[in-house]
Short mmCIF file of C-alpha atoms in Angstrom, two decimals:
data_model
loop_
_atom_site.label_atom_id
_atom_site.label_comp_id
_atom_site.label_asym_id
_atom_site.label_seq_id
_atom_site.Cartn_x
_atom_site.Cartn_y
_atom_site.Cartn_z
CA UNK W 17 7.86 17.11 -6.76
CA UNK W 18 4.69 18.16 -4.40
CA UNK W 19 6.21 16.14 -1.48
CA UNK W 20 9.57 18.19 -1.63
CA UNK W 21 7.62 21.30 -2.06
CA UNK W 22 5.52 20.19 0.59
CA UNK W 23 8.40 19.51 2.98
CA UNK W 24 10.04 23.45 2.49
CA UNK W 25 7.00 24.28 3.75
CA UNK W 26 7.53 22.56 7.31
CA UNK W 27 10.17 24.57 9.68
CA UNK W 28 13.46 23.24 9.76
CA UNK W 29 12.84 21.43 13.29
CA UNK W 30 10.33 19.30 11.37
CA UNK W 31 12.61 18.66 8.19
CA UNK W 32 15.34 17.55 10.20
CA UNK W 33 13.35 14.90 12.12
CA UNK W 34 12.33 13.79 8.86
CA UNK W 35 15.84 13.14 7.74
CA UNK W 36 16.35 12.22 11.40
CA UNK W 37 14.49 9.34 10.76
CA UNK W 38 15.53 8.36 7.58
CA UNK W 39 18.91 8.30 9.38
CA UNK W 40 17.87 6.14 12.19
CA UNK W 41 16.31 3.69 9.88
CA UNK W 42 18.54 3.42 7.53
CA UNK W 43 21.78 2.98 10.53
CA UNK W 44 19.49 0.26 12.01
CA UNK W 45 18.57 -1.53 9.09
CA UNK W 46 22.04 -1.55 7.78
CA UNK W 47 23.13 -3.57 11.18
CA UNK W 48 19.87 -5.11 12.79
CA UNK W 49 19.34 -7.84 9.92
CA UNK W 50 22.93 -9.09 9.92
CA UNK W 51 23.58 -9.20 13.51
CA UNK W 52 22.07 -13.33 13.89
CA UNK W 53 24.95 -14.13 10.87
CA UNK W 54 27.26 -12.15 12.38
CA UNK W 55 26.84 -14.19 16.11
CA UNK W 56 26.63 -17.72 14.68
CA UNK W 57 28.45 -17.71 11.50
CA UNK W 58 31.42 -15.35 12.72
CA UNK W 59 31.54 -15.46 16.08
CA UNK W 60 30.23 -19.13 16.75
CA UNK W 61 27.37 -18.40 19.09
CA UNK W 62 24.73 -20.94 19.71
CA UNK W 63 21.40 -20.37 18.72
CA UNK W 64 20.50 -20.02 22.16
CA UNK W 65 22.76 -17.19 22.53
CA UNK W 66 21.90 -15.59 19.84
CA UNK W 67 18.72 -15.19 20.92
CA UNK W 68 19.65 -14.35 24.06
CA UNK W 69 21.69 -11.26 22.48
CA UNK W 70 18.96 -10.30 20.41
CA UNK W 71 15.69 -10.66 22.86
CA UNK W 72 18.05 -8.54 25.21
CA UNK W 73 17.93 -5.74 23.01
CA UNK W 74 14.05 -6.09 22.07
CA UNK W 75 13.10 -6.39 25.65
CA UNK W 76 15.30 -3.05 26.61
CA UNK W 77 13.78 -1.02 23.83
CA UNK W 78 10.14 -2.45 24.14
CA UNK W 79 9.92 -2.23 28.00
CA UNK W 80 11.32 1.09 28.26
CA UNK W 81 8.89 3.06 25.83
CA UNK W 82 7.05 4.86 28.84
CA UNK W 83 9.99 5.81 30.62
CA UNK W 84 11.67 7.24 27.16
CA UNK W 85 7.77 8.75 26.35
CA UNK W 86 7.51 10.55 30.33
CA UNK W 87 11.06 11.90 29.72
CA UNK W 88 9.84 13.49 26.47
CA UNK W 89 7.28 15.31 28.70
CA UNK W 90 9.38 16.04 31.99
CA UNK W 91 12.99 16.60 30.66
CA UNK W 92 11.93 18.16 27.01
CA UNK W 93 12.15 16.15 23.74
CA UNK W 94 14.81 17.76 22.31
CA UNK W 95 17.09 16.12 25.07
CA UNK W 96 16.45 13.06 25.23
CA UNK W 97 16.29 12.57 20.93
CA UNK W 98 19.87 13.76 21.17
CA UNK W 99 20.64 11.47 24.44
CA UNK W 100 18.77 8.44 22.42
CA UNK W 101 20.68 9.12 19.27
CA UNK W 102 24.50 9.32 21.27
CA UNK W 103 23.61 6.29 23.34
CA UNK W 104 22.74 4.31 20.09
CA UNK W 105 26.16 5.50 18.96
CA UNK W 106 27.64 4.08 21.41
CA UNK W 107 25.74 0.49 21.34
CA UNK W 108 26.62 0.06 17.12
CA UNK W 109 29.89 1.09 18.22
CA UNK W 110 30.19 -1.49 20.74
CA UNK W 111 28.93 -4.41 18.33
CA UNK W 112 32.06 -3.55 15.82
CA UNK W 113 34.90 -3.47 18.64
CA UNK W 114 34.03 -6.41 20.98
CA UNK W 115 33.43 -9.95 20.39
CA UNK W 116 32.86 -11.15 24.16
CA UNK W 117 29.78 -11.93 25.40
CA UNK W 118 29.47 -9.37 27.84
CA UNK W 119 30.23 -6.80 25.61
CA UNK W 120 27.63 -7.75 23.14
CA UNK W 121 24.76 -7.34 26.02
CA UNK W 122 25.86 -4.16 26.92
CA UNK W 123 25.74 -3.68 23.19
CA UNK W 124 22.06 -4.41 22.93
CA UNK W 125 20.79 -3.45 26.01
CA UNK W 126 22.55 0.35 24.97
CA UNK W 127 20.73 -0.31 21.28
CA UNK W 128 17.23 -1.21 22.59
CA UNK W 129 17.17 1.78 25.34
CA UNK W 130 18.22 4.20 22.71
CA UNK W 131 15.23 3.52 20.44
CA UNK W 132 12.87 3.27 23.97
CA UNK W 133 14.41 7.20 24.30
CA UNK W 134 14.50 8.56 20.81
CA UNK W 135 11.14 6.73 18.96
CA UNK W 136 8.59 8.21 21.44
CA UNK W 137 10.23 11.79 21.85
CA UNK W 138 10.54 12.25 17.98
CA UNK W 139 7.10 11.79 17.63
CA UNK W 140 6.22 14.13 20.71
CA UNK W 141 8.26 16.73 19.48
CA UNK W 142 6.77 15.66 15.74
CA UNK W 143 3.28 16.27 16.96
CA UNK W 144 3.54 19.22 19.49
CA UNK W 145 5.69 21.12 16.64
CA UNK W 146 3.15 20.47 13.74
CA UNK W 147 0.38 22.38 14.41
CA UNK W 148 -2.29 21.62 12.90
CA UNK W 149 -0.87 20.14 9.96
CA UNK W 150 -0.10 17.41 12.47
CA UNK W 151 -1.36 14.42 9.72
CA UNK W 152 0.73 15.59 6.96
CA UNK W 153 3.98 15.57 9.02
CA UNK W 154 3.29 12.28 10.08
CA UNK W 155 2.85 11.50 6.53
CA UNK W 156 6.09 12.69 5.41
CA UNK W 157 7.27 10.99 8.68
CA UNK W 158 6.17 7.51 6.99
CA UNK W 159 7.87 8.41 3.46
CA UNK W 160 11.35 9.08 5.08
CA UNK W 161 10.74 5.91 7.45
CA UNK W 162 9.95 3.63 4.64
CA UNK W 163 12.85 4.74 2.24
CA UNK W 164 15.64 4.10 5.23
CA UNK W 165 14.32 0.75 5.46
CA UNK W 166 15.08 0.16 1.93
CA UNK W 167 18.50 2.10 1.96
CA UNK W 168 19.46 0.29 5.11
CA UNK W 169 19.53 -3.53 3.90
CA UNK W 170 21.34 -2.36 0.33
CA UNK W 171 23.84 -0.16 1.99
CA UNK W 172 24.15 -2.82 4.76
CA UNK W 173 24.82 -5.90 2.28
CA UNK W 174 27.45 -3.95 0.51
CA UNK W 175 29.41 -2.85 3.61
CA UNK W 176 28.97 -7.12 4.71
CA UNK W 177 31.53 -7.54 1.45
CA UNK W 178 34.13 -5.70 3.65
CA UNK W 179 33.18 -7.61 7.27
CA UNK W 180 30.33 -7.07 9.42
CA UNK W 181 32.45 -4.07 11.78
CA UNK W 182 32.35 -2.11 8.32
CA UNK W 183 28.58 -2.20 9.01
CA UNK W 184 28.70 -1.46 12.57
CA UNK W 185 31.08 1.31 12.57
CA UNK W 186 28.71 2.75 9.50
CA UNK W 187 26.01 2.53 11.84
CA UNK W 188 27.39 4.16 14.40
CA UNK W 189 28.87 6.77 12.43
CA UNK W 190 25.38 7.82 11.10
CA UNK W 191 24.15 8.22 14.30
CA UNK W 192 26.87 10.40 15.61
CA UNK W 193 26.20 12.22 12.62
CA UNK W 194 22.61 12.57 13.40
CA UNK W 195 23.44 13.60 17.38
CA UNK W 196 25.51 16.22 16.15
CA UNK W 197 22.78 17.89 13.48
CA UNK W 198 20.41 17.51 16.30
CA UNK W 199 22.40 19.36 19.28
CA UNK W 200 23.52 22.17 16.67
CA UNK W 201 19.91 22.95 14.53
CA UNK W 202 16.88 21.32 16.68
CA UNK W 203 15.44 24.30 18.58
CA UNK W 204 15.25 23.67 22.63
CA UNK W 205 11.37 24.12 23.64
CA UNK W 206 10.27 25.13 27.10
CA UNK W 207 9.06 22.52 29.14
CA UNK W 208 6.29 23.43 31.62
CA UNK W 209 6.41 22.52 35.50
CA UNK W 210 5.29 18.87 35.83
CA UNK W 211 2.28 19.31 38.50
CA UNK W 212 2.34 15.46 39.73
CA UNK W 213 4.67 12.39 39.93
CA UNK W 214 5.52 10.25 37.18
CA UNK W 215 3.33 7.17 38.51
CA UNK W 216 0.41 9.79 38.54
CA UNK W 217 0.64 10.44 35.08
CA UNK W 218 1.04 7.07 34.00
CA UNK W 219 -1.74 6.08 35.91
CA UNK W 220 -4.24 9.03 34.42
CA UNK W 221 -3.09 7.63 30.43
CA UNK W 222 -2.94 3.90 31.76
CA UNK W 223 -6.66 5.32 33.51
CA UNK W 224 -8.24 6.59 29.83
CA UNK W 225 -10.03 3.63 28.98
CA UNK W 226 -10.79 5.31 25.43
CA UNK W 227 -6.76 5.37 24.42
CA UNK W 228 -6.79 2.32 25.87
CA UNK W 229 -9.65 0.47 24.06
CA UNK W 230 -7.71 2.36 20.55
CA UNK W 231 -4.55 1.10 21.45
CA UNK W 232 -5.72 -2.15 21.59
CA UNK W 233 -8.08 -1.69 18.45
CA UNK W 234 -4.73 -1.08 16.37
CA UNK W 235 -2.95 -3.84 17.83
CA UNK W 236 -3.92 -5.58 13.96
CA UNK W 237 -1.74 -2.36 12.21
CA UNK W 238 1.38 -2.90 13.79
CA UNK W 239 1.20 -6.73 13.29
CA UNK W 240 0.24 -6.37 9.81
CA UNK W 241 2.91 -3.90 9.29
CA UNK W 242 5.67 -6.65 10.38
CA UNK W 243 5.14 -9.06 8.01
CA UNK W 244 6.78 -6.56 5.71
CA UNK W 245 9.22 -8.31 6.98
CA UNK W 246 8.40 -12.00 7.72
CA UNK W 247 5.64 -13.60 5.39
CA UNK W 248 5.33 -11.70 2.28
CA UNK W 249 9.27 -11.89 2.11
CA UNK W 250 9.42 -15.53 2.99
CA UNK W 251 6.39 -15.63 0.31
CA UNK W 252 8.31 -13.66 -2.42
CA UNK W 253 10.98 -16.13 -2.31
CA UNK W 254 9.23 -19.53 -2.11
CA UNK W 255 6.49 -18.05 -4.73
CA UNK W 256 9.98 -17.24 -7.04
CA UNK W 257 12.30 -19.69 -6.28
CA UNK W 258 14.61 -16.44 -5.94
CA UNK W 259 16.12 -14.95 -2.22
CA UNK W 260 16.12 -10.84 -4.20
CA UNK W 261 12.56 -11.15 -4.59
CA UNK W 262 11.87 -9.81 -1.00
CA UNK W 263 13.90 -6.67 -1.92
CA UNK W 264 10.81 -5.89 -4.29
CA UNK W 265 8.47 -6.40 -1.32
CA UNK W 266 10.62 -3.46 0.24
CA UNK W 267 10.96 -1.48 -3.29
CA UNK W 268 7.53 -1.44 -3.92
CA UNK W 269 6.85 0.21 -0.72
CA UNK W 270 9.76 2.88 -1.19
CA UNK W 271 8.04 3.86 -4.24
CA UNK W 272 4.60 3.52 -3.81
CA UNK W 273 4.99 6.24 -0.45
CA UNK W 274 7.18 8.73 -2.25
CA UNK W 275 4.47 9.14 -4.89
CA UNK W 276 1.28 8.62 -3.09
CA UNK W 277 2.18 9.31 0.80
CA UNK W 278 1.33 12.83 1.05
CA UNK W 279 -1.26 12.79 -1.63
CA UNK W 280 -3.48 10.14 0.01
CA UNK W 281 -3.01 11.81 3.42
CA UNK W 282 -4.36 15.29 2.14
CA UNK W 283 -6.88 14.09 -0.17
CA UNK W 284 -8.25 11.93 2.84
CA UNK W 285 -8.22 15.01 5.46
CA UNK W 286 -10.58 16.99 4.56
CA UNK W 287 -13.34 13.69 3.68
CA UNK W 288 -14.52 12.19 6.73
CA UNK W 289 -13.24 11.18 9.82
CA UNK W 290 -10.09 10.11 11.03
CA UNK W 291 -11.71 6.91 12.70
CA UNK W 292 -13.34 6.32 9.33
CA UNK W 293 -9.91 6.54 7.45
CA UNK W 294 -8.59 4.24 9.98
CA UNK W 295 -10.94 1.72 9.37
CA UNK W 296 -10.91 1.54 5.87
CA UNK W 297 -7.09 2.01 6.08
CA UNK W 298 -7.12 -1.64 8.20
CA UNK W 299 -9.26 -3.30 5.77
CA UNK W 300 -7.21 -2.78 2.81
CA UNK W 301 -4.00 -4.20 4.98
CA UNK W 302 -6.17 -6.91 5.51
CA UNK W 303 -6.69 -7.47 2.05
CA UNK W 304 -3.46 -7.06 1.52
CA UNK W 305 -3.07 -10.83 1.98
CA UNK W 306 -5.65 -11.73 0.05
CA UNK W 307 -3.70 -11.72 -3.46
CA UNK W 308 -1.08 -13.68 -1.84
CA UNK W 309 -3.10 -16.44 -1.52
CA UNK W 310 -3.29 -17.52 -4.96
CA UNK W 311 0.42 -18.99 -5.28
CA UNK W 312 0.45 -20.01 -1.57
CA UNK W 313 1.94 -22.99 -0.47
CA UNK W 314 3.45 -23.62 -4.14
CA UNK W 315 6.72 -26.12 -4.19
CA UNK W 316 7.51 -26.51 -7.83
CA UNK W 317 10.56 -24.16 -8.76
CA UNK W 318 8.94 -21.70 -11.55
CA UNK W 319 9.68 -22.41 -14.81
CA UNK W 320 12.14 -19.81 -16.18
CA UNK W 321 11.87 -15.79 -15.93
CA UNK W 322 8.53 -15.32 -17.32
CA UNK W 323 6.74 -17.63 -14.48
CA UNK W 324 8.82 -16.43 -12.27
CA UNK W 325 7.74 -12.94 -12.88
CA UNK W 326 3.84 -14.51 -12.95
CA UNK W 327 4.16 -15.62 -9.37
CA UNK W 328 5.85 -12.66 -8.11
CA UNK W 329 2.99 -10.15 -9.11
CA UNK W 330 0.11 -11.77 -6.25
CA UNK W 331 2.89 -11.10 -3.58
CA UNK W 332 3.89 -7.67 -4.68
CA UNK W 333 0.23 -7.09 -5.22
CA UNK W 334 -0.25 -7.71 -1.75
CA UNK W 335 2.76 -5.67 -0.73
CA UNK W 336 1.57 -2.56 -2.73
CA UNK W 337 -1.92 -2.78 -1.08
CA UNK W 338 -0.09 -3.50 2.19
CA UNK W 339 1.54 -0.66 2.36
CA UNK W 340 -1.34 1.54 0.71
CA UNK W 341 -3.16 0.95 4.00
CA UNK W 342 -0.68 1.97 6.23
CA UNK W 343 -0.16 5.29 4.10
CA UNK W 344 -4.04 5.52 4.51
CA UNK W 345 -4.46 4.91 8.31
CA UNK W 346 -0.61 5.70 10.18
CA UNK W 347 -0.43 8.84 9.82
CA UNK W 348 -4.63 9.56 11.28
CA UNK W 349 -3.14 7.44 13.81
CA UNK W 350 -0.23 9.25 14.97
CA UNK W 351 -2.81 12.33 14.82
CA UNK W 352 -5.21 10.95 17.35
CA UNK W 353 -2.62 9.75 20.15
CA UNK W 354 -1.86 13.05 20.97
CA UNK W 355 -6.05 14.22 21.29
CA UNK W 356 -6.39 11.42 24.03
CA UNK W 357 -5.02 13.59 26.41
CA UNK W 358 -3.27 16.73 27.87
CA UNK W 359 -0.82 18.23 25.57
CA UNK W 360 1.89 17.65 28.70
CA UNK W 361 1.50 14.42 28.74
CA UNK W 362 2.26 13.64 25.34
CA UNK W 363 5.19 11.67 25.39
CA UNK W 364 3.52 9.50 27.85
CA UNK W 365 0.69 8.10 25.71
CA UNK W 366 2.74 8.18 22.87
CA UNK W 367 4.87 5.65 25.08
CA UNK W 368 2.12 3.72 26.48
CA UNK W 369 1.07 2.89 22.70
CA UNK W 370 4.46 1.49 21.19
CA UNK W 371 4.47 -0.04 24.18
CA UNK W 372 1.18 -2.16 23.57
CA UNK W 373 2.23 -2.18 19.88
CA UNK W 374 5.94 -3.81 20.64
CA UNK W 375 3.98 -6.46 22.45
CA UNK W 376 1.49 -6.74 19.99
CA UNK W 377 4.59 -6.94 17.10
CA UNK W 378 6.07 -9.91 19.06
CA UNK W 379 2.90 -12.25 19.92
CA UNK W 380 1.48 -11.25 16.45
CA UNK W 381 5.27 -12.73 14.42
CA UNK W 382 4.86 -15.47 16.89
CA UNK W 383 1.80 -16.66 15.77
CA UNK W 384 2.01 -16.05 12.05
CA UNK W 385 5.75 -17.50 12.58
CA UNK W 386 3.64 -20.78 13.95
CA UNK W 387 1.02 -20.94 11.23
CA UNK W 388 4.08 -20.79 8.76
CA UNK W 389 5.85 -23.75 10.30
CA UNK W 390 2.47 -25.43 10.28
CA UNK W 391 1.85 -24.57 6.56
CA UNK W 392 5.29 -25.78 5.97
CA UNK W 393 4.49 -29.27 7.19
CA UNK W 394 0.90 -29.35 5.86
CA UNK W 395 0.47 -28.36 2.69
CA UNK W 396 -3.77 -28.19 3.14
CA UNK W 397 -2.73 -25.43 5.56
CA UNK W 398 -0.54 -23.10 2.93
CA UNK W 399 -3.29 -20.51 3.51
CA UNK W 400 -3.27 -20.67 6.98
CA UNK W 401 -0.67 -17.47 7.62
CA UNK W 402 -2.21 -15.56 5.19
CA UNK W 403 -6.05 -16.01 6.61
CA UNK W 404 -4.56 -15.37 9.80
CA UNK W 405 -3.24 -12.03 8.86
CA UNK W 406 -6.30 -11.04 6.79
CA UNK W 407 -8.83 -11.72 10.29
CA UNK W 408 -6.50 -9.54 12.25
CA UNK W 409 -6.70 -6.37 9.77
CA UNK W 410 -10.48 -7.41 9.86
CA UNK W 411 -10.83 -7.47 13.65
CA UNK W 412 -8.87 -3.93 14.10
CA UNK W 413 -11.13 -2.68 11.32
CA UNK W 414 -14.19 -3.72 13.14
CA UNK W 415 -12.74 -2.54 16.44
CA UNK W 416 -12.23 0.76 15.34
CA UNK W 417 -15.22 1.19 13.94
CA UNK W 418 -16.87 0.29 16.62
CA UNK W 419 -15.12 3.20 18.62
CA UNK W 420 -15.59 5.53 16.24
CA UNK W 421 -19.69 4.88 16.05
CA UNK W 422 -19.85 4.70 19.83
CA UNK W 423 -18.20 8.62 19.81
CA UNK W 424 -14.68 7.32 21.45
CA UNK W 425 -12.28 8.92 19.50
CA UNK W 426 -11.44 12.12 19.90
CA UNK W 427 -11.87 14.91 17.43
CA UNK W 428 -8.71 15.90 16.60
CA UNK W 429 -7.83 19.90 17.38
CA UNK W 430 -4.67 21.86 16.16
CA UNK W 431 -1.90 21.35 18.82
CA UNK W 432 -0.64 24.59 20.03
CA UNK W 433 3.10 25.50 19.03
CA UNK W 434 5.67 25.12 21.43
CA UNK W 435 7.50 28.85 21.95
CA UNK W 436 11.09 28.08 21.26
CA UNK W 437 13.56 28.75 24.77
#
C-alpha cells in the first residue's frame, strides 16, 4: 500500500514512465524469449541464422546507446521516448507479417535501435524530472521493470497457444499503445542550446576518468543481474527435475520488489553513502550464489514433490538475495550517473554506461555460459559457474569501495526541475 501511495505522490510525467516501462518490458518479454523457437522450429532457420537474426538486433541496440543517450540531450527526451517506442512498433510488427529473411533483419535491427533510443532517454527524463527524490523514482523504476518481466513470459506463453504472430502483433500493439499515452500526457521540456559538437561531448564523458573507473566498477551488477536469466533458471530446473521452476526464480523477484523496493531504498537514504550502499548492495548479489551451491551439479531426478520442493529452496534462496541486492544498489546507481557530470549532458553518460554494461552483459553470459558447459562435462567443476559469479559481485564490491574511500564518487545533489515548454 506505501508504494502506491508513494507513487501519487510523483507527477504524472513520472507515473507514466513507470507504467511506460512496465509496458516495454512486458511487450519485449512477451516476444524476445520465443523468437529462437519461432526461427528454427517454425520457420526452419539454421542455427547459424538464428543467431545471425538475433546478434543483429543486440548489436543495433547495444552499439547505439550513445547516439540514443546524446539525442536525449540535443533533441529533448520526450522525443525520442516517443520515436523509440513507434519504431519498436514497427519492428514487433514486422516479426508477425514477414517470414523472409530480409524482413526479419530489418525486424531486429528496427527492435534493437528502438531500445538504443528509448532506454537511455527514459532514464534522462527519469532523473532530470525527479528532483531530488531522484533514488526513490528509480526505485519504483525497478518495481515496474521487474513485474513486466514476469507478466511478459506468462502473457507471452499463452498468446504462443494461438501462433507466435498472436505474440508479435500483442507486442506491437502495446507499444503503439504506449507511443500514443506518451505523445498525448508526457509534458515537452525545453531543451537548452547545445554549446559544442556531439564528438565534444562524448569526448568530455568518455574524458571523466571517475564515471569511467564506476562504470567499469559495476560491470559485476549488470552481469550478475543476467543470470536471472541464464544460471539460476538453468539451476532451478536441473536442481527440480521440473522446466516451471525458473518461473519461481522470476516470481520471487516480482514479489520480493513490490514489498521491499521502496522500503529498502528509503530506509537506506538517509544511512550512509550511496557508494557504501553500492558496495554492500554487490556483495549480497554475490552471495546470492552462494546458496546455490549446495545442490549444484546434482543428476539424480528428486524423489517426488517434497524433495523436489527441498532442492528448489537453495536456488530461490539465491534468487531472493539476488534480487535483494539489486533493490539495494540499482537504484544509488542510477542516482550517481547523472552527478558525474553536467546536467546537459545527461543522456550522454547515461548512454556511455549501458553501453559498457551491454558489453559487460554479453562477455559476462559468455563466460558463465562456458563454465556451465564445462560443469556439464565435469562434474568436479558443478561449482564452477556459481564461484565465478560470486568473485565478480566480489570484485565490483571491492572496486567500488575502493572509489568511494579514494573520494571518486560524487556526492549526489538534487537535480534541478526541468520548466515544462
Amino acid at each position: 500500500m506505501r508504494t502506491w501511495h508513494e507513487i501519487r505522490r510523483f507527477p504524472l510525467a513520472i507515473r507514466l514512465l513507470l507504467v511506460n516501462q512496465l509496458g516495454v518490458n512486458t511487450g519485449f518479454y512477451l516476444l524476445i524469449p520465443y523468437l529462437a523457437t519461432h526461427l528454427g522450429d517454425n520457420l526452419g532457420m539454421s542455427a547459424a541464422v538464428v543467431g545471425i537474426v538475433l546478434g543483429v538486433r543486440n548489436l543495433s541496440q547495444q552499439g547505439l546507446f550513445l547516439i540514443g543517450g546524446s539525442a536525449a540531450d540535443r533533441l529533448g527526451a520526450r522525443g525520442v521516448i516517443i520515436a523509440g517506442c513507434a519504431i519498436r512498433t514497427v519492428g514487433f510488427a514486422l516479426f508477425a507479417l514477414g517470414d523472409g529473411l530480409p524482413v526479419l533483419l530489418a525486424a531486429s535491427v528496427l527492435s534493437g535501435v528502438a531500445g538504443a533510443l528509448f532506454n537511455p532517454a527514459v532514464r534522462t527524463y527519469l532523473a532530470q524530472e525527479a528532483g531530488e527524490r531522484r533514488a526513490e523514482a528509480f526505485a519504483l523504476f525497478n518495481v515496474f521493470a521487474t513485474t513486466g518481466a514476469l507478466v511478459g513470459p506468462l502473457l507471452g506463453s499463452a498468446l504462443l497457444l494461438v501462433d507466435f504472430r498472436a505474440s508479435a502483433l500483442t507486442a506491437a500493439g502495446i507499444f503503439a499503445l504506449l507511443t500514443v499515452a506518451q505523445a498525448l500526457v508526457l509534458p515537452a521540456r525545453d531543451v537548452p542550446p547545445a554549446t559544442g559538437s556531439v564528438t565534444s561531448d562524448w569526448r568530455e564523458a568518455v574524458g571523466n576518468r571517475a564515471f569511467l573507473a564506476f562504470a567499469l566498477a559495476m560491470v559485476g551488477m549488470f552481469t550478475l543481474e543476467n543470470q536471472l536469466y541464464l544460471l539460476l533458471p538453468a539451476g532451478a530446473r536441473q536442481a527440480t527435475g521440473w522446466d516451471g521452476a525458473a518461473g519461481l526464480v522470476f516470481l520471487v523477484g516480482t514479489v520480493a520488489g513490490i514489498a521491499f523496493q521502496l522500503r529498502i531504498t528509503r530506509a537506506l537514504k538517509g544511512r550512509g553513502t550511496r557508494g557504501r550502499w553500492i558496495a554492500a548492495g554487490m556483495v549480497l548479489m554475490g552471495l546470492a550464489f552462494v546458496p546455490p551451491m549446495l545442490v549444484a551439479g546434482t543428476d539424480t531426478p528428486p524423489h517426488g514433490a517434497l524433495d523436489a520442493t527441498l532442492r528448489a529452496l537453495p536456488v530461490l534462496l539465491g534468487a531472493l538475495l539476488l534480487h535483494l541486492g539489486v533493490m539495494t544498489a540499482q537504484p544509488f546507481v542510477m542516482e550517481l550517473i547523472p552527478a558525474f557530470g553536467r546536467q546537459a549532458l545527461t543522456g550522454t553518460y547515461f548512454g556511455i554506461f549501458y553501453a559498457v554494461s551491454g558489453i559487460a552483459a554479453a562477455v559476462g553470459n559468455a563466460a558463465v555460459g562456458r563454465a556451465m558447459d564445462i560443469a556439464g562435462r565435469d562434474g568436479a567443476a558443478a561449482l564452477l559457474p556459481w564461484g565465478c559469479c560470486l568473485a565478480a559481485g566480489l570484485a565490483s564490491a571491492a572496486g567500488v569501495t575502493w572509489l568511494h574511500r579514494n573520494g571518486t564518487l560524487p556526492r549526489t545533489q538534487p537535480a534541478p526541475v526541468a520548466v515544462a515548454a
